Each structure stands twice: as structure tokens, then as C-alpha cells.
JSON list of C-alpha atoms and ligand atoms in Angstrom, two decimals:
[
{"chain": "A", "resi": 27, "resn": "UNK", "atom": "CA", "xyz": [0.00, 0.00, 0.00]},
{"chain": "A", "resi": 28, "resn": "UNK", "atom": "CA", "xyz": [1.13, 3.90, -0.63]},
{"chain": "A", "resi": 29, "resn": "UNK", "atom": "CA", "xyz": [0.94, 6.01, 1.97]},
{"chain": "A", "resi": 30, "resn": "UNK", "atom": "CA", "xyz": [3.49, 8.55, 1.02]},
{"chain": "A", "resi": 31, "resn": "UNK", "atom": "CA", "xyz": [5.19, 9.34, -2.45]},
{"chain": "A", "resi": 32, "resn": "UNK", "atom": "CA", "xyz": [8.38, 11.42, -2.45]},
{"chain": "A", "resi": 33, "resn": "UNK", "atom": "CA", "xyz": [8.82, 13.77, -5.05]},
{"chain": "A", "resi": 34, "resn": "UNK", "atom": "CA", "xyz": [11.91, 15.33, -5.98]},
{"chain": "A", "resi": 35, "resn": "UNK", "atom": "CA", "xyz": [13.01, 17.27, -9.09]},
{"chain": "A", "resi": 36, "resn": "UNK", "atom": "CA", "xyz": [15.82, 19.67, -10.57]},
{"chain": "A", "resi": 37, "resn": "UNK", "atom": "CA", "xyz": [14.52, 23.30, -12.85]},
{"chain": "A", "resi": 38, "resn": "UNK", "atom": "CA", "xyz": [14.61, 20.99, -16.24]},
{"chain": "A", "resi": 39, "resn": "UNK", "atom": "CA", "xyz": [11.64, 19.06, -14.34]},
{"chain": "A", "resi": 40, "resn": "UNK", "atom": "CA", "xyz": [9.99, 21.57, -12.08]},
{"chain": "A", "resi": 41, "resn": "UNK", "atom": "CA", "xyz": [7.22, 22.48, -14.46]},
{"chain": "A", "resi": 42, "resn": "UNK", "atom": "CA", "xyz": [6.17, 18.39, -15.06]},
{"chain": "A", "resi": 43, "resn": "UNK", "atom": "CA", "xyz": [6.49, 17.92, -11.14]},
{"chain": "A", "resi": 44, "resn": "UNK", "atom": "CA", "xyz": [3.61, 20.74, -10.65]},
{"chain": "A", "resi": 45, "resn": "UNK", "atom": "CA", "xyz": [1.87, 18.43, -13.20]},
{"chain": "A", "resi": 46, "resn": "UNK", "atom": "CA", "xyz": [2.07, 15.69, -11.26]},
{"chain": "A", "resi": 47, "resn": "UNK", "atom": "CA", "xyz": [1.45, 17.37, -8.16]},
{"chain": "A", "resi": 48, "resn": "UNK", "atom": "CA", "xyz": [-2.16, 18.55, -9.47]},
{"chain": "A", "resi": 49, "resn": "UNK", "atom": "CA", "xyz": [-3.10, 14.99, -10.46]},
{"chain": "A", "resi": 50, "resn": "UNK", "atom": "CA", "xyz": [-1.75, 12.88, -7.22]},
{"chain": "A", "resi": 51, "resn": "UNK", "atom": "CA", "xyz": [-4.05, 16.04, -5.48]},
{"chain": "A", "resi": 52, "resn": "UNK", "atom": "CA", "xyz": [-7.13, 14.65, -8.15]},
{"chain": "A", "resi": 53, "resn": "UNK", "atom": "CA", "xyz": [-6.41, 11.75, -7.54]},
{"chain": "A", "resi": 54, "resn": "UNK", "atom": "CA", "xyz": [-6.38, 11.37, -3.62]},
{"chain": "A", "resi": 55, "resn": "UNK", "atom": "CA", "xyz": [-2.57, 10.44, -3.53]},
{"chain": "A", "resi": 56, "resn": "UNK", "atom": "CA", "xyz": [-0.07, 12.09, -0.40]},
{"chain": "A", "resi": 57, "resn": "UNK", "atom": "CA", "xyz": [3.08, 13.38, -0.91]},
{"chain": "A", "resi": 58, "resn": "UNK", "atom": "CA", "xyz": [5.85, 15.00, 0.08]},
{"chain": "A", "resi": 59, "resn": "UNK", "atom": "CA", "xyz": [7.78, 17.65, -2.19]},
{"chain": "A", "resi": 60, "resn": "UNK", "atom": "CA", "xyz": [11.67, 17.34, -1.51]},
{"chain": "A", "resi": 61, "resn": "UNK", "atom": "CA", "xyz": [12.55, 20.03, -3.78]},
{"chain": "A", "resi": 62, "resn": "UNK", "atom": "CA", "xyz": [13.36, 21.86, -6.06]},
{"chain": "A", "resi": 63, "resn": "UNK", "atom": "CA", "xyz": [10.76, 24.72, -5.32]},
{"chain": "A", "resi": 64, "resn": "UNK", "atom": "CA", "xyz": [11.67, 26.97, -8.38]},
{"chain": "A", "resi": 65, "resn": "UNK", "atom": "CA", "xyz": [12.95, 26.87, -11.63]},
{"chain": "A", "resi": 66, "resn": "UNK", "atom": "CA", "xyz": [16.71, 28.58, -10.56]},
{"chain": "A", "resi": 67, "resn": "UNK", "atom": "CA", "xyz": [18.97, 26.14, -12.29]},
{"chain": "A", "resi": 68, "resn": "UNK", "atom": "CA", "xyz": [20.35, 23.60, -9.68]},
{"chain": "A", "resi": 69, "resn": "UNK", "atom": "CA", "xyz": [21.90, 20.16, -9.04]},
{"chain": "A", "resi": 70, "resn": "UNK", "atom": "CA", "xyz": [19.77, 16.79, -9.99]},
{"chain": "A", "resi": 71, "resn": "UNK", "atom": "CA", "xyz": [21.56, 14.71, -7.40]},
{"chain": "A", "resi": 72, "resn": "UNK", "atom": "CA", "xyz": [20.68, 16.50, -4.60]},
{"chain": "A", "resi": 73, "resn": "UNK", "atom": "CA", "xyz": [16.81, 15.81, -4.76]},
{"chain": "A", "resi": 74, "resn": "UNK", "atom": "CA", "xyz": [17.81, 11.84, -6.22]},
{"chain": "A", "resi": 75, "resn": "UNK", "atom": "CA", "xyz": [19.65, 11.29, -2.34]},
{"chain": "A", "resi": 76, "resn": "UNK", "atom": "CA", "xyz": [16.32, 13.58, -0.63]},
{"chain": "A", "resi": 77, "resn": "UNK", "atom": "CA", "xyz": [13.99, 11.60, -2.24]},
{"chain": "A", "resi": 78, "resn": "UNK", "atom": "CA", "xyz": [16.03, 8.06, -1.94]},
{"chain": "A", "resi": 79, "resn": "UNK", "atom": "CA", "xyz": [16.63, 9.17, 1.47]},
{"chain": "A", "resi": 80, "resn": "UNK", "atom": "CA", "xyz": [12.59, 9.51, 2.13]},
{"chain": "A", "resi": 81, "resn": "UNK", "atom": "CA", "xyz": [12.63, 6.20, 0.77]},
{"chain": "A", "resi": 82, "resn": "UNK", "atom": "CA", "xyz": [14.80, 4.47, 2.81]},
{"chain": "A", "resi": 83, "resn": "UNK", "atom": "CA", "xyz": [14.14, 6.28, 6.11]},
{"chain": "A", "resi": 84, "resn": "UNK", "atom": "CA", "xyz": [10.93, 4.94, 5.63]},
{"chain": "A", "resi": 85, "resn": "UNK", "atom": "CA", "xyz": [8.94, 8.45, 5.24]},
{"chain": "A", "resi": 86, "resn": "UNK", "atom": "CA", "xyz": [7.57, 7.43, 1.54]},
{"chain": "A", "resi": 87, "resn": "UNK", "atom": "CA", "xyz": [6.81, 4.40, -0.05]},
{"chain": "A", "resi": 88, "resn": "UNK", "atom": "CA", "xyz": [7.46, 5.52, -3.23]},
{"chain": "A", "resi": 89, "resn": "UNK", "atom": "CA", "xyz": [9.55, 8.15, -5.16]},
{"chain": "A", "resi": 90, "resn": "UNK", "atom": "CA", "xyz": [9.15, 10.52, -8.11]},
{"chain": "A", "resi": 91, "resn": "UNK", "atom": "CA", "xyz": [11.97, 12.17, -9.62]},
{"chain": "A", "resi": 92, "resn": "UNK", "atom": "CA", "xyz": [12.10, 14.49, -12.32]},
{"chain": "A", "resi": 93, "resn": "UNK", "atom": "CA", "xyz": [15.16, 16.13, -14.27]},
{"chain": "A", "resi": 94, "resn": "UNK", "atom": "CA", "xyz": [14.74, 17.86, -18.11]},
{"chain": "A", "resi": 95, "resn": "UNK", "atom": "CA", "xyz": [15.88, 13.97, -19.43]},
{"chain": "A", "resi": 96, "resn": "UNK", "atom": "CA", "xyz": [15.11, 11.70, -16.66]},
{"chain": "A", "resi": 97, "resn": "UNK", "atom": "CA", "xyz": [18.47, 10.74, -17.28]},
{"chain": "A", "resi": 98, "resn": "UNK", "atom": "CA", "xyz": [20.98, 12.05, -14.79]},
{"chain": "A", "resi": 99, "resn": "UNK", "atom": "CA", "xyz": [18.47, 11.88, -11.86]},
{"chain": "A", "resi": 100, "resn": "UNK", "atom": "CA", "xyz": [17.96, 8.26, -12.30]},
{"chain": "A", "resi": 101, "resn": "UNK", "atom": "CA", "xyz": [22.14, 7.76, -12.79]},
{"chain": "A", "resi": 102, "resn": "UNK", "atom": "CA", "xyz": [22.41, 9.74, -9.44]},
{"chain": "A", "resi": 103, "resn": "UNK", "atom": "CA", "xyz": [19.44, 7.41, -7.41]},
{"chain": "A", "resi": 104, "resn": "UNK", "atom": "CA", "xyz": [20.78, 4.19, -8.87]},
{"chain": "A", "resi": 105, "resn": "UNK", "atom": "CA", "xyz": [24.39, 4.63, -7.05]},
{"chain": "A", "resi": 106, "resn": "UNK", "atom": "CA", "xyz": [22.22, 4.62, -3.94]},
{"chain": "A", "resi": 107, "resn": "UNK", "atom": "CA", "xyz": [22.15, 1.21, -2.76]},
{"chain": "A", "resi": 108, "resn": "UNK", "atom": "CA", "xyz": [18.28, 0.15, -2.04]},
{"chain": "A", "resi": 109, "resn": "UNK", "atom": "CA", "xyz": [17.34, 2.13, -4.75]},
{"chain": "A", "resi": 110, "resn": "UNK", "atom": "CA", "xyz": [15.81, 0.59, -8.14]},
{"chain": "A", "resi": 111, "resn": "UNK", "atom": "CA", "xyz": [14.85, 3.86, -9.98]},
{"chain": "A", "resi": 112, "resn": "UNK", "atom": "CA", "xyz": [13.01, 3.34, -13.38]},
{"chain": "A", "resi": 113, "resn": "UNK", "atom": "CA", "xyz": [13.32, 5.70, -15.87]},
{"chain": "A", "resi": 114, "resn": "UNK", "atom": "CA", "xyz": [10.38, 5.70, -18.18]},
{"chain": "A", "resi": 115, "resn": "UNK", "atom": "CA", "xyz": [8.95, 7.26, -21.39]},
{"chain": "A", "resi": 116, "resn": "UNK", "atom": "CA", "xyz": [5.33, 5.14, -22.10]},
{"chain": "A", "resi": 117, "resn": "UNK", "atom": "CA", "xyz": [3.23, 2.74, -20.02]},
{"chain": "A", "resi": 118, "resn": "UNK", "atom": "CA", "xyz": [4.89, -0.21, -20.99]},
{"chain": "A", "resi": 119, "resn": "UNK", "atom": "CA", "xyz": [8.15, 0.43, -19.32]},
{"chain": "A", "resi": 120, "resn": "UNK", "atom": "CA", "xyz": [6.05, 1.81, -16.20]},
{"chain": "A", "resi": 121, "resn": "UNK", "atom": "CA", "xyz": [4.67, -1.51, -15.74]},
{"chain": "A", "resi": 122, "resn": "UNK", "atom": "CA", "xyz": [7.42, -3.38, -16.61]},
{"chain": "A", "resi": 123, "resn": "UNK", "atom": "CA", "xyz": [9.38, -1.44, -14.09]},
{"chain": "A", "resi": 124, "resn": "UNK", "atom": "CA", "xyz": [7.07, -2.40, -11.00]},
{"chain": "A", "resi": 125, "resn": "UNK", "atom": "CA", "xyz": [6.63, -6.45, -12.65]},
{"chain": "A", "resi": 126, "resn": "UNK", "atom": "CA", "xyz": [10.37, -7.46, -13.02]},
{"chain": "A", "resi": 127, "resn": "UNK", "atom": "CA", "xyz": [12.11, -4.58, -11.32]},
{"chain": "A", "resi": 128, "resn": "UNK", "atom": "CA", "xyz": [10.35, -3.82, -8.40]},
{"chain": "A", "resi": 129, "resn": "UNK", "atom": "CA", "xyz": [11.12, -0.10, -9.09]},
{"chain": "A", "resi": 130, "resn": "UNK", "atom": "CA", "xyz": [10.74, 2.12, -5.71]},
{"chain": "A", "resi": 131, "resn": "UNK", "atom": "CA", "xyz": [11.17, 5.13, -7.43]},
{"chain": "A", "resi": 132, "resn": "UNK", "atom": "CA", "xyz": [9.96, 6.54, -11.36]},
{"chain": "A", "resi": 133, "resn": "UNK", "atom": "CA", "xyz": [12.01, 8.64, -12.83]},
{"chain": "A", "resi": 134, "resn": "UNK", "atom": "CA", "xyz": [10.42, 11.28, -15.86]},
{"chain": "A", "resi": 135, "resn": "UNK", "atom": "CA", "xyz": [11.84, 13.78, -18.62]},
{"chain": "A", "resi": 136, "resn": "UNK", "atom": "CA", "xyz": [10.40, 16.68, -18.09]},
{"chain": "A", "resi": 137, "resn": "UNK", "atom": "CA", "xyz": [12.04, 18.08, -21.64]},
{"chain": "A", "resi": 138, "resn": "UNK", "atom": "CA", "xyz": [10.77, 14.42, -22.99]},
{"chain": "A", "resi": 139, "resn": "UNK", "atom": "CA", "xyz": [7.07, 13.44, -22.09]},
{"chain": "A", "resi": 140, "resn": "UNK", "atom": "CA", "xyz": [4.15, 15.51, -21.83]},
{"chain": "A", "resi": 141, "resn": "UNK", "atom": "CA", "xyz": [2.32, 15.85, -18.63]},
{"chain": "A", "resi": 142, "resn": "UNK", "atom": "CA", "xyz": [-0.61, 13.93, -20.35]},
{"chain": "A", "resi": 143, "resn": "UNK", "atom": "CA", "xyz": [1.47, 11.23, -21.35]},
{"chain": "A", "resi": 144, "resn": "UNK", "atom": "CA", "xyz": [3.87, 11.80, -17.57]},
{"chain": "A", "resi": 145, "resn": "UNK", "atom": "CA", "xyz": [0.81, 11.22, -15.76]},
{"chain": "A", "resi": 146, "resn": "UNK", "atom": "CA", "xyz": [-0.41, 8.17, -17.06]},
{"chain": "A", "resi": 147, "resn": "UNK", "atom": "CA", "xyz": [3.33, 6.59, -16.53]},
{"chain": "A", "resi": 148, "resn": "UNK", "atom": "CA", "xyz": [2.32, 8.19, -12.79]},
{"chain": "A", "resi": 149, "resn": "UNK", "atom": "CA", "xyz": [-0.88, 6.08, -12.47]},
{"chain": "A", "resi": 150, "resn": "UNK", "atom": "CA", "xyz": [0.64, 2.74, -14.35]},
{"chain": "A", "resi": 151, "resn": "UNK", "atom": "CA", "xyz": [3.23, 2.90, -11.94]},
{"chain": "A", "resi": 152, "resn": "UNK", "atom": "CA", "xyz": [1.80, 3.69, -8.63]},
{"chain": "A", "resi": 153, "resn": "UNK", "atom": "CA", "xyz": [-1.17, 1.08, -9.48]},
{"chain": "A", "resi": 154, "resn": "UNK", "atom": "CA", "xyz": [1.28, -1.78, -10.82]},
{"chain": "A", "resi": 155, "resn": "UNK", "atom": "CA", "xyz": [2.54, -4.40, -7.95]},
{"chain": "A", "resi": 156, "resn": "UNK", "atom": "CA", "xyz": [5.67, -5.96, -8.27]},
{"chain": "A", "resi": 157, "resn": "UNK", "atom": "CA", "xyz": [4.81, -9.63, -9.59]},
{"chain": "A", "resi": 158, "resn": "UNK", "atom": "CA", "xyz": [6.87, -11.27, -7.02]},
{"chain": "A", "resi": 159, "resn": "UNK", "atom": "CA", "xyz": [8.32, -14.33, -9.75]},
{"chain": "A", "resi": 160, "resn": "UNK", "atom": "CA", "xyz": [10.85, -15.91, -8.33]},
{"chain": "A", "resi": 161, "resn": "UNK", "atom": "CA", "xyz": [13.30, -15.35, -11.08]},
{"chain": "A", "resi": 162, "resn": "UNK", "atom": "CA", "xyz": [12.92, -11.45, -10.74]},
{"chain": "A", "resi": 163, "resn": "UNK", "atom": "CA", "xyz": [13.23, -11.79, -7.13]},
{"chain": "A", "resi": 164, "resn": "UNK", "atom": "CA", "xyz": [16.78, -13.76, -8.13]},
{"chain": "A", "resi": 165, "resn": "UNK", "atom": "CA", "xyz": [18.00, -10.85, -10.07]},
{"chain": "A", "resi": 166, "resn": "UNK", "atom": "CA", "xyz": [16.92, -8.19, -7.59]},
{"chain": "A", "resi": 167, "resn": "UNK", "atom": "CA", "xyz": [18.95, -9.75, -5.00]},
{"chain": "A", "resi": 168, "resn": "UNK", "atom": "CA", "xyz": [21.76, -9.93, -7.25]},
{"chain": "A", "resi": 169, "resn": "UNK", "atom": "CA", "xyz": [21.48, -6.00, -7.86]},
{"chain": "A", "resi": 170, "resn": "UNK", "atom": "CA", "xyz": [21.58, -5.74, -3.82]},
{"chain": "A", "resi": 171, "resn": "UNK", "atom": "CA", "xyz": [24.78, -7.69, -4.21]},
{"chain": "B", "resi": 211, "resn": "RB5", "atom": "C1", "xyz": [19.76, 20.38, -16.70]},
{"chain": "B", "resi": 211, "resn": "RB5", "atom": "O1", "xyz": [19.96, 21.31, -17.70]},
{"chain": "B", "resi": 211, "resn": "RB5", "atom": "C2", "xyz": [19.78, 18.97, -17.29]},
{"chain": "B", "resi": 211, "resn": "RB5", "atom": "O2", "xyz": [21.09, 18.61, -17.59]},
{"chain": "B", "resi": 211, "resn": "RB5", "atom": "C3", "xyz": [19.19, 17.99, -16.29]},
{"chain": "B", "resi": 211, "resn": "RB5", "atom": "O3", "xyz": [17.89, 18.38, -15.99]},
{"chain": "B", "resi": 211, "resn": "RB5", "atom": "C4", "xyz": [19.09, 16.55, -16.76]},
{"chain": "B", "resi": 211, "resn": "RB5", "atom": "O4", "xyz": [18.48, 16.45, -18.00]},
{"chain": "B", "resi": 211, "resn": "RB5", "atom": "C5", "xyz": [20.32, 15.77, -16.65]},
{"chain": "B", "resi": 211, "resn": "RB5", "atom": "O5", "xyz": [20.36, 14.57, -16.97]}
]
């Protein structure tokens, strides 16, 4: 179950995040905003270790994170060790990304996707449990190390 979702961005993603903030709101979701709060250019791994940390910690179930590809964000949350961040451009990765991966955290483009498109990646992955296979539970431990 998801209690909390972490969200976390840099300026290339703050616009998509507000996006996404207005439809977890719609859609009866909590969360906690770990920053950025403006679009002043700053540094993407800062808000990947806030958000990872929220994870961890055991504040959010679930993380968000946002830079203008999706791309350096997701580099910077997968050096954290417990951290399986997805990044995603359609549906199909989104719920791949929950089935074999067991992502804890989606990460977005905000240069890439449109927030139509962004937030039904939001919904596939927030809705999608992990499928619990043995064989992806195998290759998730090896990740762990
Ligand atoms: C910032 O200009 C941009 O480099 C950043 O948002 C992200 O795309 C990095 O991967």
C-alpha cells in the first residue's frame, strides 16, 4: 500500500512535477515535495539522495523524480544502494518497471514526455505491484549484491 510518495526534481523538471502534483491532489494520492521549489537552475543529485533518502528512512513508499531527461536523476538514485529507480517514457516500461524490477522510485523527462502522457506513466506505476516471480526476485537480489 502507498501512503506517502516522495517527489523530488531539478529546474529541467519543475514544471512536469507541478503536473504531477495537481493529479496525485485529483487523484487522492499524499506526498511530500523534496525540492526543487523553483525553476533557478540547480543540481539533480541532490533531490535523487532527498527523495532516496525519504525512501529508505521509511517516510515514503514511493519516489518521483524528475530532471529535463530523466536521465541524470535516475544515474544519481541508482548509485544509492536500495534504490531501483526506473526511468520511463510510455506505459509499458512503467509496468514493466514495478513487474520485473520492483522499481521504488519513477524517474520522468520533463524536456521528454508531456504531462498527459507523464501522468499516465504516474498512475501505471503507482497502481502496478511488483509480480513477485521468483526469477525477478533472483536478479533483484543480485542488484543488492
Ligand atoms: C539540466 O539542464 C539537465 O542537464 C538535467 O535536468 C538533466 O536532464 C540531466 O540529466
Amino acid at each position: 500500500m502507498i501512503r506517502m510518495i516522495a517527489l523530488g526534481s531539478d529546474h529541467g523538471g519543475f514544471a512536469l512535477k507541478q503536473d504531477i502534483m495537481k493529479w496525485l491532489d485529483a487523484h487522492g494520492y499524499e506526498y511530500k515535495d523534496y525540492g526543487c521549489y523553483d525553476e533557478s537552475s540547480c543540481d539533480y543529485p541532490e533531490y535523487a539522495r532527498k527523495v532516496a533518502d525519504a525512501i529508505l528512512g521509511g517516510e515514503c513508499d514511493r519516489g518521483i523524480l524528475i530532471c529535463g531527461t530523466g536521465i541524470g536523476i535516475s544515474i544519481a538514485a541508482n548509485r544509492i544502494p536500495g534504490i531501483r529507480a526506473g526511468l520511463c517514457t510510455d506505459c509499458f516500461m512503467a509496468e514493466a518497471t514495478r513487474l520485473h524490477n520492483d522499481a521504488n522510485i519513477l524517474a520522468l523527462g520533463g524536456r521528454v514526455v508531456g504531462p498527459g502522457l507523464a501522468e499516465k506513466i504516474v498512475e501505471t506505476f503507482l497502481t502496478t505491484p511488483f509480480s513477485g516471480d521468483e526469477r525477478h526476485s533472483r536478479r533483484i537480489r543480485k542488484i543488492e549484491g
